[in-house]
């Protein structure tokens, strides 16, 4: 028995009507796929915090060796300046040691995502090397400073290194008769914000007189730009003390104070003591920004922070968006292996999963294509099922 199928000219026309939009969307999907696979060269520019700069420099160098077609430049100009450039749209990403405020985020039309990428400690580094005036200096690395003592040093109430209040915590140490010279940041700094938040938490006097912020009216001292500038001044000035990110003190072999924590113990900044501090932090699911102003652990170092990479939620240039997403994925896994070597703390597995989930919000191209395909499947079925010709791709 021979079965013959007759399709009228009208039905063939309707089938073509059904097929044409399907072909169009297929071509659109193919175009997106081609864009994603044919990245020949892409350049990204970021700016912001100096706190994570040494780690970012390592990451960008290592990543470029593995991906020579991707060039990423980062300028350590301070958290405030980095956030401002993100708002103005002059960079592809920024970095900040205090994340981003809701007010700042509202100014960014393309949306913003704050991703914690690393963590570390802020240390009080000092210069008490022997001088002609104090040749008998016998100070170990890890001079002990009580909570009230280092607050009063920054308030300008303790002005000499042989002050009895410093001596009582350091028995047997030959403290020099040398003026204390406080060194602080001059630029808007997340490092400054983290330190002053801590000082405001442990001292009502500091909170009422100076308060916390990326830039404050320092009661005493001289200023340097960035962690690099503060480090250089501490090295140059006998009797200096200032706050810098741990790696800057470590690389320049500056002694770092052991600070009294909330439990009453004097803790030196080490990967172990910083990790203990981070264990008590829970990052909120909505923005992944949280601070540790005064940790409670008995062996927790008291001044610790995450550092955040700030990206747009939407990138009109899908090639740049895809390239940045790939770098973030790499930094969250491979990049973390460089952290301890440089004095930073690797993110925990839990935090990495949180960051990966948040970062996926930044790559909407694939999701939108999948949604279009699903919608066209349903639409094709509705249009064509009455014609005995169903097209599904």
mmCIF file of C-alpha atoms in Angstrom:
data_model
loop_
_atom_site.group_PDB
_atom_site.id
_atom_site.type_symbol
_atom_site.label_atom_id
_atom_site.label_comp_id
_atom_site.label_asym_id
_atom_site.label_seq_id
_atom_site.Cartn_x
_atom_site.Cartn_y
_atom_site.Cartn_z
ATOM 1 C CA UNK A 1 0.000 0.000 0.000
ATOM 2 C CA UNK A 2 1.468 3.290 -1.057
ATOM 3 C CA UNK A 3 1.032 6.251 1.275
ATOM 4 C CA UNK A 4 1.033 9.651 -0.408
ATOM 5 C CA UNK A 5 1.330 12.933 1.469
ATOM 6 C CA UNK A 6 0.101 16.104 -0.183
ATOM 7 C CA UNK A 7 1.123 19.478 1.198
ATOM 8 C CA UNK A 8 -0.705 22.427 -0.200
ATOM 9 C CA UNK A 9 1.033 25.576 -1.319
ATOM 10 C CA UNK A 10 -0.687 27.383 1.549
ATOM 11 C CA UNK A 11 0.647 24.914 4.131
ATOM 12 C CA UNK A 12 4.146 25.127 2.667
ATOM 13 C CA UNK A 13 3.933 28.908 2.975
ATOM 14 C CA UNK A 14 2.847 28.636 6.606
ATOM 15 C CA UNK A 15 5.707 26.236 7.300
ATOM 16 C CA UNK A 16 8.132 28.731 5.822
ATOM 17 C CA UNK A 17 6.645 31.417 8.103
ATOM 18 C CA UNK A 18 7.275 29.103 11.031
ATOM 19 C CA UNK A 19 10.767 28.228 9.898
ATOM 20 C CA UNK A 20 12.080 31.720 9.165
ATOM 21 C CA UNK A 21 11.983 33.077 12.735
ATOM 22 C CA UNK A 22 13.525 29.830 13.935
ATOM 23 C CA UNK A 23 16.387 30.269 11.459
ATOM 24 C CA UNK A 24 16.784 33.877 12.565
ATOM 25 C CA UNK A 25 17.123 32.976 16.218
ATOM 26 C CA UNK A 26 19.505 30.145 15.392
ATOM 27 C CA UNK A 27 21.720 32.589 13.534
ATOM 28 C CA UNK A 28 21.579 34.942 16.518
ATOM 29 C CA UNK A 29 22.622 32.150 18.866
ATOM 30 C CA UNK A 30 25.403 31.102 16.509
ATOM 31 C CA UNK A 31 26.607 34.694 16.416
ATOM 32 C CA UNK A 32 26.743 34.871 20.239
ATOM 33 C CA UNK A 33 28.567 31.561 20.393
ATOM 34 C CA UNK A 34 31.075 32.707 17.827
ATOM 35 C CA UNK A 35 31.664 35.916 19.787
ATOM 36 C CA UNK A 36 32.382 33.898 22.913
ATOM 37 C CA UNK A 37 34.809 31.532 21.218
ATOM 38 C CA UNK A 38 36.749 33.882 19.004
ATOM 39 C CA UNK A 39 38.328 36.273 21.514
ATOM 40 C CA UNK A 40 41.577 37.295 19.849
ATOM 41 C CA UNK A 41 42.687 40.036 22.208
ATOM 42 C CA UNK A 42 40.997 41.893 25.035
ATOM 43 C CA UNK A 43 42.260 44.594 27.396
ATOM 44 C CA UNK A 44 40.732 45.284 30.811
ATOM 45 C CA UNK A 45 41.514 48.154 33.171
ATOM 46 C CA UNK A 46 40.950 48.198 36.923
ATOM 47 C CA UNK A 47 41.818 50.553 39.764
ATOM 48 C CA UNK A 48 41.413 50.896 43.499
ATOM 49 C CA UNK A 49 42.776 49.600 46.789
ATOM 50 C CA UNK A 50 46.511 49.293 47.386
ATOM 51 C CA UNK A 51 45.846 46.662 50.086
ATOM 52 C CA UNK A 52 45.528 43.743 47.581
ATOM 53 C CA UNK A 53 47.822 45.255 44.918
ATOM 54 C CA UNK A 54 50.827 42.915 45.435
ATOM 55 C CA UNK A 55 48.549 39.885 45.120
ATOM 56 C CA UNK A 56 46.733 41.302 42.094
ATOM 57 C CA UNK A 57 50.070 41.999 40.403
ATOM 58 C CA UNK A 58 51.037 38.348 40.849
ATOM 59 C CA UNK A 59 47.668 37.144 39.633
ATOM 60 C CA UNK A 60 47.658 39.331 36.539
ATOM 61 C CA UNK A 61 51.179 38.272 35.613
ATOM 62 C CA UNK A 62 50.442 34.567 36.073
ATOM 63 C CA UNK A 63 47.113 34.795 34.274
ATOM 64 C CA UNK A 64 48.596 36.649 31.298
ATOM 65 C CA UNK A 65 51.249 33.934 30.890
ATOM 66 C CA UNK A 66 48.492 31.346 30.635
ATOM 67 C CA UNK A 67 46.198 33.591 28.592
ATOM 68 C CA UNK A 68 48.413 35.868 26.484
ATOM 69 C CA UNK A 69 45.421 37.276 24.598
ATOM 70 C CA UNK A 70 43.997 38.791 27.785
ATOM 71 C CA UNK A 71 45.720 41.893 29.142
ATOM 72 C CA UNK A 72 44.540 43.218 32.523
ATOM 73 C CA UNK A 73 46.009 46.359 34.054
ATOM 74 C CA UNK A 74 45.452 47.412 37.664
ATOM 75 C CA UNK A 75 46.345 50.744 39.277
ATOM 76 C CA UNK A 76 46.597 50.982 43.072
ATOM 77 C CA UNK A 77 45.130 54.447 43.603
ATOM 78 C CA UNK A 78 43.121 53.837 46.782
ATOM 79 C CA UNK A 79 39.644 52.444 47.438
ATOM 80 C CA UNK A 80 37.856 55.809 47.200
ATOM 81 C CA UNK A 81 39.378 56.695 43.828
ATOM 82 C CA UNK A 82 38.719 53.203 42.478
ATOM 83 C CA UNK A 83 35.023 53.311 43.420
ATOM 84 C CA UNK A 84 34.699 56.784 41.899
ATOM 85 C CA UNK A 85 36.195 55.594 38.619
ATOM 86 C CA UNK A 86 33.750 52.678 38.588
ATOM 87 C CA UNK A 87 30.881 55.131 39.076
ATOM 88 C CA UNK A 88 32.193 57.284 36.228
ATOM 89 C CA UNK A 89 32.599 54.227 33.996
ATOM 90 C CA UNK A 90 36.275 54.849 33.231
ATOM 91 C CA UNK A 91 37.381 51.371 34.393
ATOM 92 C CA UNK A 92 36.162 47.844 33.806
ATOM 93 C CA UNK A 93 36.400 46.898 37.485
ATOM 94 C CA UNK A 94 37.538 48.358 40.793
ATOM 95 C CA UNK A 95 38.838 47.122 44.132
ATOM 96 C CA UNK A 96 37.917 48.306 47.605
ATOM 97 C CA UNK A 97 38.772 47.206 51.130
ATOM 98 C CA UNK A 98 35.348 48.374 52.341
ATOM 99 C CA UNK A 99 33.175 47.087 49.504
ATOM 100 C CA UNK A 100 30.712 49.701 48.268
ATOM 101 C CA UNK A 101 27.885 51.601 49.945
ATOM 102 C CA UNK A 102 24.256 51.484 48.806
ATOM 103 C CA UNK A 103 24.457 55.179 47.950
ATOM 104 C CA UNK A 104 27.490 54.615 45.716
ATOM 105 C CA UNK A 105 25.943 51.525 44.106
ATOM 106 C CA UNK A 106 22.802 53.488 43.226
ATOM 107 C CA UNK A 107 24.905 55.766 41.008
ATOM 108 C CA UNK A 108 26.044 52.879 38.796
ATOM 109 C CA UNK A 109 23.430 52.358 36.061
ATOM 110 C CA UNK A 110 24.950 49.055 34.917
ATOM 111 C CA UNK A 111 24.686 47.669 38.451
ATOM 112 C CA UNK A 112 27.546 46.481 40.628
ATOM 113 C CA UNK A 113 28.590 43.254 42.350
ATOM 114 C CA UNK A 114 31.033 43.156 45.281
ATOM 115 C CA UNK A 115 33.154 39.998 45.312
ATOM 116 C CA UNK A 116 35.534 39.270 48.212
ATOM 117 C CA UNK A 117 38.699 37.972 46.544
ATOM 118 C CA UNK A 118 41.222 37.833 49.379
ATOM 119 C CA UNK A 119 41.750 38.792 53.019
ATOM 120 C CA UNK A 120 44.583 40.001 55.170
ATOM 121 C CA UNK A 121 45.655 41.971 58.210
ATOM 122 C CA UNK A 122 46.445 45.608 58.831
ATOM 123 C CA UNK A 123 49.525 45.926 60.998
ATOM 124 C CA UNK A 124 51.164 48.659 63.043
ATOM 125 C CA UNK A 125 54.708 48.796 61.703
ATOM 126 C CA UNK A 126 57.405 50.860 63.423
ATOM 127 C CA UNK A 127 60.986 52.031 63.075
ATOM 128 C CA UNK A 128 63.028 51.748 66.254
ATOM 129 C CA UNK A 129 66.367 50.777 64.753
ATOM 130 C CA UNK A 130 69.444 52.016 66.686
ATOM 131 C CA UNK A 131 70.301 55.662 66.061
ATOM 132 C CA UNK A 132 73.053 57.989 67.203
ATOM 133 C CA UNK A 133 70.696 59.325 69.876
ATOM 134 C CA UNK A 134 69.546 55.841 70.951
ATOM 135 C CA UNK A 135 72.373 53.368 70.204
ATOM 136 C CA UNK A 136 71.255 50.840 72.838
ATOM 137 C CA UNK A 137 67.861 50.038 71.382
ATOM 138 C CA UNK A 138 66.971 46.409 72.152
ATOM 139 C CA UNK A 139 63.532 45.985 70.640
ATOM 140 C CA UNK A 140 62.217 42.653 69.409
ATOM 141 C CA UNK A 141 59.871 42.259 66.474
ATOM 142 C CA UNK A 142 56.446 42.213 68.049
ATOM 143 C CA UNK A 143 56.619 45.060 70.556
ATOM 144 C CA UNK A 144 53.452 44.714 72.651
ATOM 145 C CA UNK A 145 50.910 47.513 72.463
ATOM 146 C CA UNK A 146 47.751 47.433 74.565
ATOM 147 C CA UNK A 147 44.440 48.521 73.069
ATOM 148 C CA UNK A 148 44.366 51.822 74.927
ATOM 149 C CA UNK A 149 48.040 52.495 74.213
ATOM 150 C CA UNK A 150 47.781 52.296 70.427
ATOM 151 C CA UNK A 151 44.570 54.337 70.498
ATOM 152 C CA UNK A 152 46.357 57.027 72.527
ATOM 153 C CA UNK A 153 49.369 56.962 70.185
ATOM 154 C CA UNK A 154 47.058 57.807 67.269
ATOM 155 C CA UNK A 155 45.268 60.411 69.413
ATOM 156 C CA UNK A 156 48.614 62.057 70.168
ATOM 157 C CA UNK A 157 48.340 61.449 73.926
ATOM 158 C CA UNK A 158 51.407 59.169 74.068
ATOM 159 C CA UNK A 159 54.278 60.988 72.376
ATOM 160 C CA UNK A 160 57.477 59.190 73.386
ATOM 161 C CA UNK A 161 58.602 55.593 73.047
ATOM 162 C CA UNK A 162 59.824 55.282 76.638
ATOM 163 C CA UNK A 163 56.393 56.115 78.009
ATOM 164 C CA UNK A 164 55.685 53.974 81.125
ATOM 165 C CA UNK A 165 52.413 52.763 79.629
ATOM 166 C CA UNK A 166 54.346 51.156 76.762
ATOM 167 C CA UNK A 167 57.045 49.864 79.102
ATOM 168 C CA UNK A 168 54.628 48.047 81.423
ATOM 169 C CA UNK A 169 53.621 45.633 78.625
ATOM 170 C CA UNK A 170 57.248 45.114 77.555
ATOM 171 C CA UNK A 171 59.311 44.242 80.652
ATOM 172 C CA UNK A 172 63.047 43.932 80.051
ATOM 173 C CA UNK A 173 62.891 45.907 76.799
ATOM 174 C CA UNK A 174 65.136 48.953 76.532
ATOM 175 C CA UNK A 175 62.698 51.510 75.135
ATOM 176 C CA UNK A 176 64.422 54.524 73.556
ATOM 177 C CA UNK A 177 63.917 58.128 74.589
ATOM 178 C CA UNK A 178 62.649 58.937 71.134
ATOM 179 C CA UNK A 179 59.603 60.939 69.944
ATOM 180 C CA UNK A 180 56.799 58.947 68.344
ATOM 181 C CA UNK A 181 56.028 60.034 64.785
ATOM 182 C CA UNK A 182 52.632 58.790 63.570
ATOM 183 C CA UNK A 183 52.349 58.096 59.834
ATOM 184 C CA UNK A 184 48.925 57.850 58.184
ATOM 185 C CA UNK A 185 47.327 57.834 54.742
ATOM 186 C CA UNK A 186 46.566 61.024 52.833
ATOM 187 C CA UNK A 187 44.342 59.422 50.179
ATOM 188 C CA UNK A 188 40.843 58.035 50.630
ATOM 189 C CA UNK A 189 41.668 54.540 51.806
ATOM 190 C CA UNK A 190 39.837 51.358 52.693
ATOM 191 C CA UNK A 191 42.782 50.505 54.926
ATOM 192 C CA UNK A 192 42.154 53.725 56.858
ATOM 193 C CA UNK A 193 38.459 52.897 57.095
ATOM 194 C CA UNK A 194 39.141 49.423 58.509
ATOM 195 C CA UNK A 195 41.613 50.761 61.090
ATOM 196 C CA UNK A 196 39.400 53.653 62.185
ATOM 197 C CA UNK A 197 36.336 51.399 62.420
ATOM 198 C CA UNK A 198 38.363 49.238 64.796
ATOM 199 C CA UNK A 199 39.554 52.246 66.807
ATOM 200 C CA UNK A 200 35.992 53.593 67.014
ATOM 201 C CA UNK A 201 34.785 50.217 68.288
ATOM 202 C CA UNK A 202 37.331 49.923 71.105
ATOM 203 C CA UNK A 203 37.484 53.609 72.114
ATOM 204 C CA UNK A 204 34.538 55.951 72.729
ATOM 205 C CA UNK A 205 36.999 58.848 72.778
ATOM 206 C CA UNK A 206 38.227 58.031 69.269
ATOM 207 C CA UNK A 207 34.658 57.546 68.051
ATOM 208 C CA UNK A 208 33.527 60.931 69.370
ATOM 209 C CA UNK A 209 36.626 62.937 68.438
ATOM 210 C CA UNK A 210 37.761 61.394 65.143
ATOM 211 C CA UNK A 211 35.293 58.653 64.085
ATOM 212 C CA UNK A 212 35.709 56.204 61.207
ATOM 213 C CA UNK A 213 36.081 56.747 57.493
ATOM 214 C CA UNK A 214 38.237 56.368 54.417
ATOM 215 C CA UNK A 215 39.708 59.774 55.239
ATOM 216 C CA UNK A 216 39.655 61.321 58.717
ATOM 217 C CA UNK A 217 41.083 64.403 60.434
ATOM 218 C CA UNK A 218 44.100 62.832 62.112
ATOM 219 C CA UNK A 219 44.944 64.453 65.473
ATOM 220 C CA UNK A 220 48.686 63.993 64.867
ATOM 221 C CA UNK A 221 51.157 62.705 62.320
ATOM 222 C CA UNK A 222 52.269 63.064 58.722
ATOM 223 C CA UNK A 223 50.728 61.505 55.656
ATOM 224 C CA UNK A 224 51.825 59.245 52.839
ATOM 225 C CA UNK A 225 49.929 58.155 49.744
ATOM 226 C CA UNK A 226 48.985 54.502 49.588
ATOM 227 C CA UNK A 227 50.478 51.627 51.530
ATOM 228 C CA UNK A 228 53.688 52.270 49.602
ATOM 229 C CA UNK A 229 53.917 55.876 50.770
ATOM 230 C CA UNK A 230 53.273 55.052 54.418
ATOM 231 C CA UNK A 231 55.816 52.214 54.298
ATOM 232 C CA UNK A 232 58.473 54.489 52.813
ATOM 233 C CA UNK A 233 57.968 57.136 55.504
ATOM 234 C CA UNK A 234 58.182 54.573 58.311
ATOM 235 C CA UNK A 235 61.472 53.335 56.865
ATOM 236 C CA UNK A 236 62.887 56.849 56.654
ATOM 237 C CA UNK A 237 61.833 58.310 60.022
ATOM 238 C CA UNK A 238 63.359 57.073 63.311
ATOM 239 C CA UNK A 239 60.579 56.638 65.868
ATOM 240 C CA UNK A 240 57.853 56.307 63.233
ATOM 241 C CA UNK A 241 54.771 54.112 63.580
ATOM 242 C CA UNK A 242 52.049 53.667 60.990
ATOM 243 C CA UNK A 243 49.449 51.271 59.629
ATOM 244 C CA UNK A 244 49.968 49.229 56.469
ATOM 245 C CA UNK A 245 48.810 45.989 54.957
ATOM 246 C CA UNK A 246 50.865 43.057 56.239
ATOM 247 C CA UNK A 247 52.706 42.296 52.995
ATOM 248 C CA UNK A 248 54.163 45.820 52.805
ATOM 249 C CA UNK A 249 55.735 45.462 56.255
ATOM 250 C CA UNK A 250 56.876 41.923 55.512
ATOM 251 C CA UNK A 251 58.515 42.734 52.176
ATOM 252 C CA UNK A 252 60.307 45.757 53.646
ATOM 253 C CA UNK A 253 61.335 43.909 56.830
ATOM 254 C CA UNK A 254 59.607 46.349 59.148
ATOM 255 C CA UNK A 255 58.869 45.104 62.678
ATOM 256 C CA UNK A 256 55.170 44.727 63.480
ATOM 257 C CA UNK A 257 53.524 45.259 66.851
ATOM 258 C CA UNK A 258 51.715 42.523 68.760
ATOM 259 C CA UNK A 259 48.302 44.039 69.508
ATOM 260 C CA UNK A 260 46.076 43.282 72.474
ATOM 261 C CA UNK A 261 42.844 41.673 71.332
ATOM 262 C CA UNK A 262 39.409 41.706 72.977
ATOM 263 C CA UNK A 263 40.311 38.582 74.958
ATOM 264 C CA UNK A 264 43.315 40.400 76.495
ATOM 265 C CA UNK A 265 46.016 38.483 74.621
ATOM 266 C CA UNK A 266 48.817 40.094 72.631
ATOM 267 C CA UNK A 267 48.652 38.685 69.103
ATOM 268 C CA UNK A 268 51.173 39.072 66.307
ATOM 269 C CA UNK A 269 49.797 39.100 62.737
ATOM 270 C CA UNK A 270 50.277 35.621 61.276
ATOM 271 C CA UNK A 271 48.258 33.570 58.781
ATOM 272 C CA UNK A 272 46.973 31.499 61.700
ATOM 273 C CA UNK A 273 45.814 34.444 63.835
ATOM 274 C CA UNK A 274 44.194 36.155 60.837
ATOM 275 C CA UNK A 275 42.427 32.928 59.817
ATOM 276 C CA UNK A 276 40.988 32.670 63.331
ATOM 277 C CA UNK A 277 39.511 36.124 62.922
ATOM 278 C CA UNK A 278 37.926 35.256 59.578
ATOM 279 C CA UNK A 279 36.288 32.143 61.002
ATOM 280 C CA UNK A 280 33.905 34.350 62.981
ATOM 281 C CA UNK A 281 32.708 36.289 59.920
ATOM 282 C CA UNK A 282 29.532 35.392 58.051
ATOM 283 C CA UNK A 283 29.138 37.085 54.681
ATOM 284 C CA UNK A 284 25.519 38.094 53.994
ATOM 285 C CA UNK A 285 24.021 36.503 50.912
ATOM 286 C CA UNK A 286 22.719 39.753 49.429
ATOM 287 C CA UNK A 287 26.006 41.663 49.021
ATOM 288 C CA UNK A 288 28.878 39.576 50.500
ATOM 289 C CA UNK A 289 30.117 42.575 52.535
ATOM 290 C CA UNK A 290 30.917 42.159 56.224
ATOM 291 C CA UNK A 291 33.452 43.664 58.612
ATOM 292 C CA UNK A 292 35.306 42.414 61.684
ATOM 293 C CA UNK A 293 35.721 45.475 63.891
ATOM 294 C CA UNK A 294 36.743 43.673 67.102
ATOM 295 C CA UNK A 295 36.942 39.860 66.927
ATOM 296 C CA UNK A 296 36.323 37.831 70.067
ATOM 297 C CA UNK A 297 38.541 34.762 69.531
ATOM 298 C CA UNK A 298 41.276 34.270 72.100
ATOM 299 C CA UNK A 299 43.975 33.984 69.427
ATOM 300 C CA UNK A 300 42.363 36.277 66.833
ATOM 301 C CA UNK A 301 44.390 39.172 65.478
ATOM 302 C CA UNK A 302 42.228 42.292 65.950
ATOM 303 C CA UNK A 303 42.526 44.188 62.620
ATOM 304 C CA UNK A 304 41.543 42.021 59.639
ATOM 305 C CA UNK A 305 39.556 42.657 56.479
ATOM 306 C CA UNK A 306 38.415 41.128 53.242
ATOM 307 C CA UNK A 307 39.198 43.004 50.040
ATOM 308 C CA UNK A 308 36.505 43.205 47.365
ATOM 309 C CA UNK A 309 36.633 43.236 43.580
ATOM 310 C CA UNK A 310 33.810 45.401 42.220
ATOM 311 C CA UNK A 311 32.383 44.498 38.814
ATOM 312 C CA UNK A 312 29.437 45.741 36.827
ATOM 313 C CA UNK A 313 26.375 43.522 36.675
ATOM 314 C CA UNK A 314 26.066 44.151 32.940
ATOM 315 C CA UNK A 315 28.794 44.592 30.351
ATOM 316 C CA UNK A 316 27.610 45.990 26.996
ATOM 317 C CA UNK A 317 30.850 44.612 25.556
ATOM 318 C CA UNK A 318 30.197 40.892 25.991
ATOM 319 C CA UNK A 319 33.824 40.050 25.163
ATOM 320 C CA UNK A 320 35.069 42.093 28.114
ATOM 321 C CA UNK A 321 32.411 40.656 30.396
ATOM 322 C CA UNK A 322 33.335 37.104 29.457
ATOM 323 C CA UNK A 323 37.070 37.761 29.838
ATOM 324 C CA UNK A 324 36.631 39.291 33.308
ATOM 325 C CA UNK A 325 34.381 36.427 34.416
ATOM 326 C CA UNK A 326 37.025 33.897 33.334
ATOM 327 C CA UNK A 327 39.728 35.770 35.244
ATOM 328 C CA UNK A 328 37.596 35.844 38.396
ATOM 329 C CA UNK A 329 36.958 32.096 38.106
ATOM 330 C CA UNK A 330 40.711 31.536 37.791
ATOM 331 C CA UNK A 331 41.563 33.832 40.715
ATOM 332 C CA UNK A 332 39.072 32.062 43.000
ATOM 333 C CA UNK A 333 40.759 28.691 42.443
ATOM 334 C CA UNK A 334 44.268 28.908 41.006
ATOM 335 C CA UNK A 335 44.983 32.420 42.231
ATOM 336 C CA UNK A 336 44.322 31.539 45.871
ATOM 337 C CA UNK A 337 47.416 29.318 45.813
ATOM 338 C CA UNK A 338 49.620 32.445 45.771
ATOM 339 C CA UNK A 339 47.937 34.018 48.793
ATOM 340 C CA UNK A 340 49.941 32.616 51.697
ATOM 341 C CA UNK A 341 53.256 33.156 49.956
ATOM 342 C CA UNK A 342 52.486 36.870 49.738
ATOM 343 C CA UNK A 343 50.993 37.207 53.206
ATOM 344 C CA UNK A 344 47.298 37.049 52.301
ATOM 345 C CA UNK A 345 44.725 34.549 53.532
ATOM 346 C CA UNK A 346 43.141 32.158 50.994
ATOM 347 C CA UNK A 347 39.362 32.224 50.862
ATOM 348 C CA UNK A 348 37.590 29.308 52.485
ATOM 349 C CA UNK A 349 35.737 26.847 50.275
ATOM 350 C CA UNK A 350 32.424 28.211 51.560
ATOM 351 C CA UNK A 351 33.329 31.778 50.633
ATOM 352 C CA UNK A 352 34.616 30.703 47.203
ATOM 353 C CA UNK A 353 31.244 29.073 46.456
ATOM 354 C CA UNK A 354 29.428 32.243 47.552
ATOM 355 C CA UNK A 355 31.614 34.392 45.317
ATOM 356 C CA UNK A 356 31.222 32.081 42.316
ATOM 357 C CA UNK A 357 27.458 32.215 42.686
ATOM 358 C CA UNK A 358 27.479 36.025 42.860
ATOM 359 C CA UNK A 359 29.882 36.315 39.926
ATOM 360 C CA UNK A 360 27.525 34.321 37.716
ATOM 361 C CA UNK A 361 25.078 37.221 37.929
ATOM 362 C CA UNK A 362 27.633 39.176 35.968
ATOM 363 C CA UNK A 363 27.506 36.843 32.939
ATOM 364 C CA UNK A 364 23.970 37.006 31.615
ATOM 365 C CA UNK A 365 24.734 36.321 27.955
ATOM 366 C CA UNK A 366 24.568 32.528 28.174
ATOM 367 C CA UNK A 367 21.472 32.627 30.353
ATOM 368 C CA UNK A 368 19.634 34.968 27.984
ATOM 369 C CA UNK A 369 20.496 32.769 24.989
ATOM 370 C CA UNK A 370 19.217 29.689 26.807
ATOM 371 C CA UNK A 371 16.015 31.534 27.676
ATOM 372 C CA UNK A 372 15.539 32.627 24.043
ATOM 373 C CA UNK A 373 16.033 29.057 22.842
ATOM 374 C CA UNK A 374 13.483 27.753 25.345
ATOM 375 C CA UNK A 375 10.953 30.426 24.401
ATOM 376 C CA UNK A 376 11.353 29.701 20.697
ATOM 377 C CA UNK A 377 10.883 25.987 21.267
ATOM 378 C CA UNK A 378 7.523 26.700 22.849
ATOM 379 C CA UNK A 379 6.587 29.299 20.242
ATOM 380 C CA UNK A 380 7.596 27.040 17.345
ATOM 381 C CA UNK A 381 5.420 24.269 18.713
ATOM 382 C CA UNK A 382 2.383 26.556 19.028
ATOM 383 C CA UNK A 383 2.828 28.022 15.539
ATOM 384 C CA UNK A 384 3.459 24.793 13.771
ATOM 385 C CA UNK A 385 1.536 22.029 15.467
ATOM 386 C CA UNK A 386 -1.644 22.867 13.514
ATOM 387 C CA UNK A 387 0.208 22.376 10.243
ATOM 388 C CA UNK A 388 1.413 18.817 10.968
ATOM 389 C CA UNK A 389 4.930 20.179 10.953
ATOM 390 C CA UNK A 390 6.672 20.740 14.261
ATOM 391 C CA UNK A 391 10.120 22.374 14.349
ATOM 392 C CA UNK A 392 12.233 22.015 17.455
ATOM 393 C CA UNK A 393 15.908 23.010 17.639
#
